[in-house]
PDB file of C-alpha atoms in Angstrom:
ATOM      1  CA  MET A   1       0.000   0.000   0.000  1.00 56.00           C
ATOM      2  CA  ALA A   2       1.336   3.443  -0.897  1.00 59.00           C
ATOM      3  CA  PRO A   3       1.855   6.041   1.831  1.00 61.00           C
ATOM      4  CA  GLU A   4      -0.958   8.579   2.149  1.00 69.00           C
ATOM      5  CA  GLU A   5      -0.212  11.860   0.397  1.00 68.00           C
ATOM      6  CA  THR A   6      -1.005  15.141   2.065  1.00 68.00           C
ATOM      7  CA  ILE A   7      -2.650  17.657  -0.237  1.00 72.00           C
ATOM      8  CA  THR A   8      -1.758  21.243   0.504  1.00 66.00           C
ATOM      9  CA  GLU A   9      -2.929  24.398  -1.152  1.00 67.00           C
ATOM     10  CA  PRO A  10      -0.402  25.853  -3.548  1.00 65.00           C
ATOM     11  CA  ARG A  11       1.583  28.717  -2.070  1.00 67.00           C
ATOM     12  CA  GLN A  12       2.053  31.946  -3.918  1.00 63.00           C
ATOM     13  CA  THR A  13       5.542  32.272  -5.154  1.00 71.00           C
ATOM     14  CA  PRO A  14       7.416  35.473  -4.348  1.00 82.00           C
ATOM     15  CA  PRO A  15       6.957  36.852  -7.885  1.00 88.00           C
ATOM     16  CA  ALA A  16       3.198  36.239  -7.653  1.00 88.00           C
ATOM     17  CA  GLU A  17       3.070  37.986  -4.269  1.00 90.00           C
ATOM     18  CA  SER A  18       5.049  40.879  -5.688  1.00 93.00           C
ATOM     19  CA  ILE A  19       2.697  41.131  -8.659  1.00 95.00           C
ATOM     20  CA  ALA A  20      -0.306  41.076  -6.325  1.00 94.00           C
ATOM     21  CA  ARG A  21       1.163  43.953  -4.297  1.00 95.00           C
ATOM     22  CA  MET A  22       1.911  45.949  -7.429  1.00 97.00           C
ATOM     23  CA  ARG A  23      -1.589  45.367  -8.780  1.00 98.00           C
ATOM     24  CA  ALA A  24      -3.083  46.478  -5.475  1.00 98.00           C
ATOM     25  CA  ARG A  25      -1.071  49.695  -5.701  1.00 98.00           C
ATOM     26  CA  ILE A  26      -2.179  50.187  -9.306  1.00 98.00           C
ATOM     27  CA  ASP A  27      -5.788  49.860  -8.138  1.00 99.00           C
ATOM     28  CA  GLU A  28      -5.156  52.528  -5.479  1.00 99.00           C
ATOM     29  CA  ILE A  29      -3.634  54.847  -8.073  1.00 99.00           C
ATOM     30  CA  ASP A  30      -6.565  54.259 -10.436  1.00 98.00           C
ATOM     31  CA  ALA A  31      -9.005  55.199  -7.666  1.00 99.00           C
ATOM     32  CA  ALA A  32      -7.041  58.401  -6.997  1.00 99.00           C
ATOM     33  CA  ILE A  33      -6.966  59.281 -10.703  1.00 98.00           C
ATOM     34  CA  ILE A  34     -10.740  58.783 -10.960  1.00 98.00           C
ATOM     35  CA  ALA A  35     -11.380  60.957  -7.898  1.00 98.00           C
ATOM     36  CA  LEU A  36      -9.074  63.695  -9.214  1.00 98.00           C
ATOM     37  CA  TRP A  37     -10.656  63.446 -12.677  1.00 98.00           C
ATOM     38  CA  ARG A  38     -14.112  64.022 -11.224  1.00 97.00           C
ATOM     39  CA  GLU A  39     -12.915  66.880  -9.024  1.00 98.00           C
ATOM     40  CA  ARG A  40     -11.156  68.565 -11.936  1.00 98.00           C
ATOM     41  CA  ALA A  41     -14.165  68.201 -14.227  1.00 96.00           C
ATOM     42  CA  GLU A  42     -16.466  69.750 -11.619  1.00 96.00           C
ATOM     43  CA  LEU A  43     -14.103  72.667 -11.019  1.00 96.00           C
ATOM     44  CA  SER A  44     -13.821  73.240 -14.752  1.00 95.00           C
ATOM     45  CA  ARG A  45     -17.620  73.281 -15.095  1.00 94.00           C
ATOM     46  CA  GLN A  46     -17.807  75.810 -12.258  1.00 95.00           C
ATOM     47  CA  VAL A  47     -15.219  78.042 -13.928  1.00 95.00           C
ATOM     48  CA  GLY A  48     -17.212  77.912 -17.166  1.00 92.00           C
ATOM     49  CA  ALA A  49     -20.436  78.785 -15.372  1.00 93.00           C
ATOM     50  CA  VAL A  50     -18.832  81.785 -13.646  1.00 95.00           C
ATOM     51  CA  ARG A  51     -17.313  82.961 -16.907  1.00 94.00           C
ATOM     52  CA  LEU A  52     -20.675  82.772 -18.676  1.00 94.00           C
ATOM     53  CA  ALA A  53     -22.482  84.485 -15.797  1.00 96.00           C
ATOM     54  CA  GLU A  54     -19.983  87.340 -16.047  1.00 95.00           C
ATOM     55  CA  GLY A  55     -20.594  87.699 -19.782  1.00 96.00           C
ATOM     56  CA  GLY A  56     -17.440  85.887 -20.850  1.00 94.00           C
ATOM     57  CA  THR A  57     -16.982  83.012 -23.215  1.00 91.00           C
ATOM     58  CA  ARG A  58     -17.298  79.392 -22.178  1.00 85.00           C
ATOM     59  CA  LEU A  59     -13.803  78.582 -23.479  1.00 89.00           C
ATOM     60  CA  VAL A  60     -10.465  80.333 -23.401  1.00 93.00           C
ATOM     61  CA  LEU A  61      -8.387  78.918 -26.227  1.00 95.00           C
ATOM     62  CA  SER A  62      -5.077  80.151 -24.802  1.00 96.00           C
ATOM     63  CA  ARG A  63      -5.818  78.304 -21.536  1.00 96.00           C
ATOM     64  CA  GLU A  64      -6.693  75.094 -23.377  1.00 96.00           C
ATOM     65  CA  THR A  65      -3.509  75.367 -25.446  1.00 97.00           C
ATOM     66  CA  GLU A  66      -1.478  75.808 -22.241  1.00 98.00           C
ATOM     67  CA  ILE A  67      -3.094  72.686 -20.718  1.00 97.00           C
ATOM     68  CA  LEU A  68      -2.427  70.627 -23.845  1.00 97.00           C
ATOM     69  CA  ARG A  69       1.227  71.724 -23.836  1.00 97.00           C
ATOM     70  CA  ARG A  70       1.538  70.677 -20.187  1.00 97.00           C
ATOM     71  CA  PHE A  71       0.104  67.215 -20.899  1.00 97.00           C
ATOM     72  CA  ARG A  72       2.222  66.770 -24.021  1.00 97.00           C
ATOM     73  CA  ALA A  73       5.383  67.699 -22.093  1.00 97.00           C
ATOM     74  CA  GLY A  74       4.512  65.659 -19.008  1.00 97.00           C
ATOM     75  CA  ILE A  75       3.351  62.489 -20.715  1.00 96.00           C
ATOM     76  CA  GLY A  76       4.973  62.765 -24.085  1.00 91.00           C
ATOM     77  CA  GLY A  77       3.857  63.239 -27.628  1.00 90.00           C
ATOM     78  CA  SER A  78       0.476  62.336 -28.973  1.00 94.00           C
ATOM     79  CA  ASP A  79      -0.493  60.300 -25.875  1.00 97.00           C
ATOM     80  CA  GLY A  80      -0.146  63.451 -23.797  1.00 97.00           C
ATOM     81  CA  THR A  81      -2.181  65.430 -26.290  1.00 96.00           C
ATOM     82  CA  GLN A  82      -4.931  62.816 -26.394  1.00 97.00           C
ATOM     83  CA  LEU A  83      -5.124  62.621 -22.601  1.00 97.00           C
ATOM     84  CA  GLY A  84      -5.171  66.408 -22.373  1.00 97.00           C
ATOM     85  CA  LEU A  85      -8.056  66.562 -24.837  1.00 96.00           C
ATOM     86  CA  LEU A  86     -10.012  64.011 -22.804  1.00 96.00           C
ATOM     87  CA  VAL A  87      -9.397  65.954 -19.608  1.00 96.00           C
ATOM     88  CA  LEU A  88     -10.555  69.181 -21.244  1.00 96.00           C
ATOM     89  CA  ARG A  89     -13.658  67.536 -22.661  1.00 95.00           C
ATOM     90  CA  ALA A  90     -14.565  66.089 -19.261  1.00 95.00           C
ATOM     91  CA  GLY A  91     -14.837  69.612 -17.877  1.00 93.00           C
ATOM     92  CA  ARG A  92     -16.341  71.533 -20.761  1.00 89.00           C
ATOM     93  CA  GLY A  93     -18.068  68.906 -22.867  1.00 84.00           C
ATOM     94  CA  ARG A  94     -17.634  68.346 -26.569  1.00 79.00           C
ATOM     95  CA  LEU A  95     -17.092  71.344 -28.800  1.00 74.00           C
TER      96      LEU A  95
END
């Protein structure tokens, strides 16, 4: 008769544990980005409402250009531009 084998649950290997920790941190960062995105969009809407109430225009092209430059420089190239455009649209809506 063969000796009885003990079945144990597989243990996470150190790389798997490390990946799990990194993914948890990514999830935390994603939550922070979402919260900041919503806050920024609301502030942008408020700025637009004040501008309109004061007889100004809804958009200030020079400000939008400045924001796009900042995203392009901070993130790099067309990805920065695309992200900047999405951020702007979240606050002011589509043109």
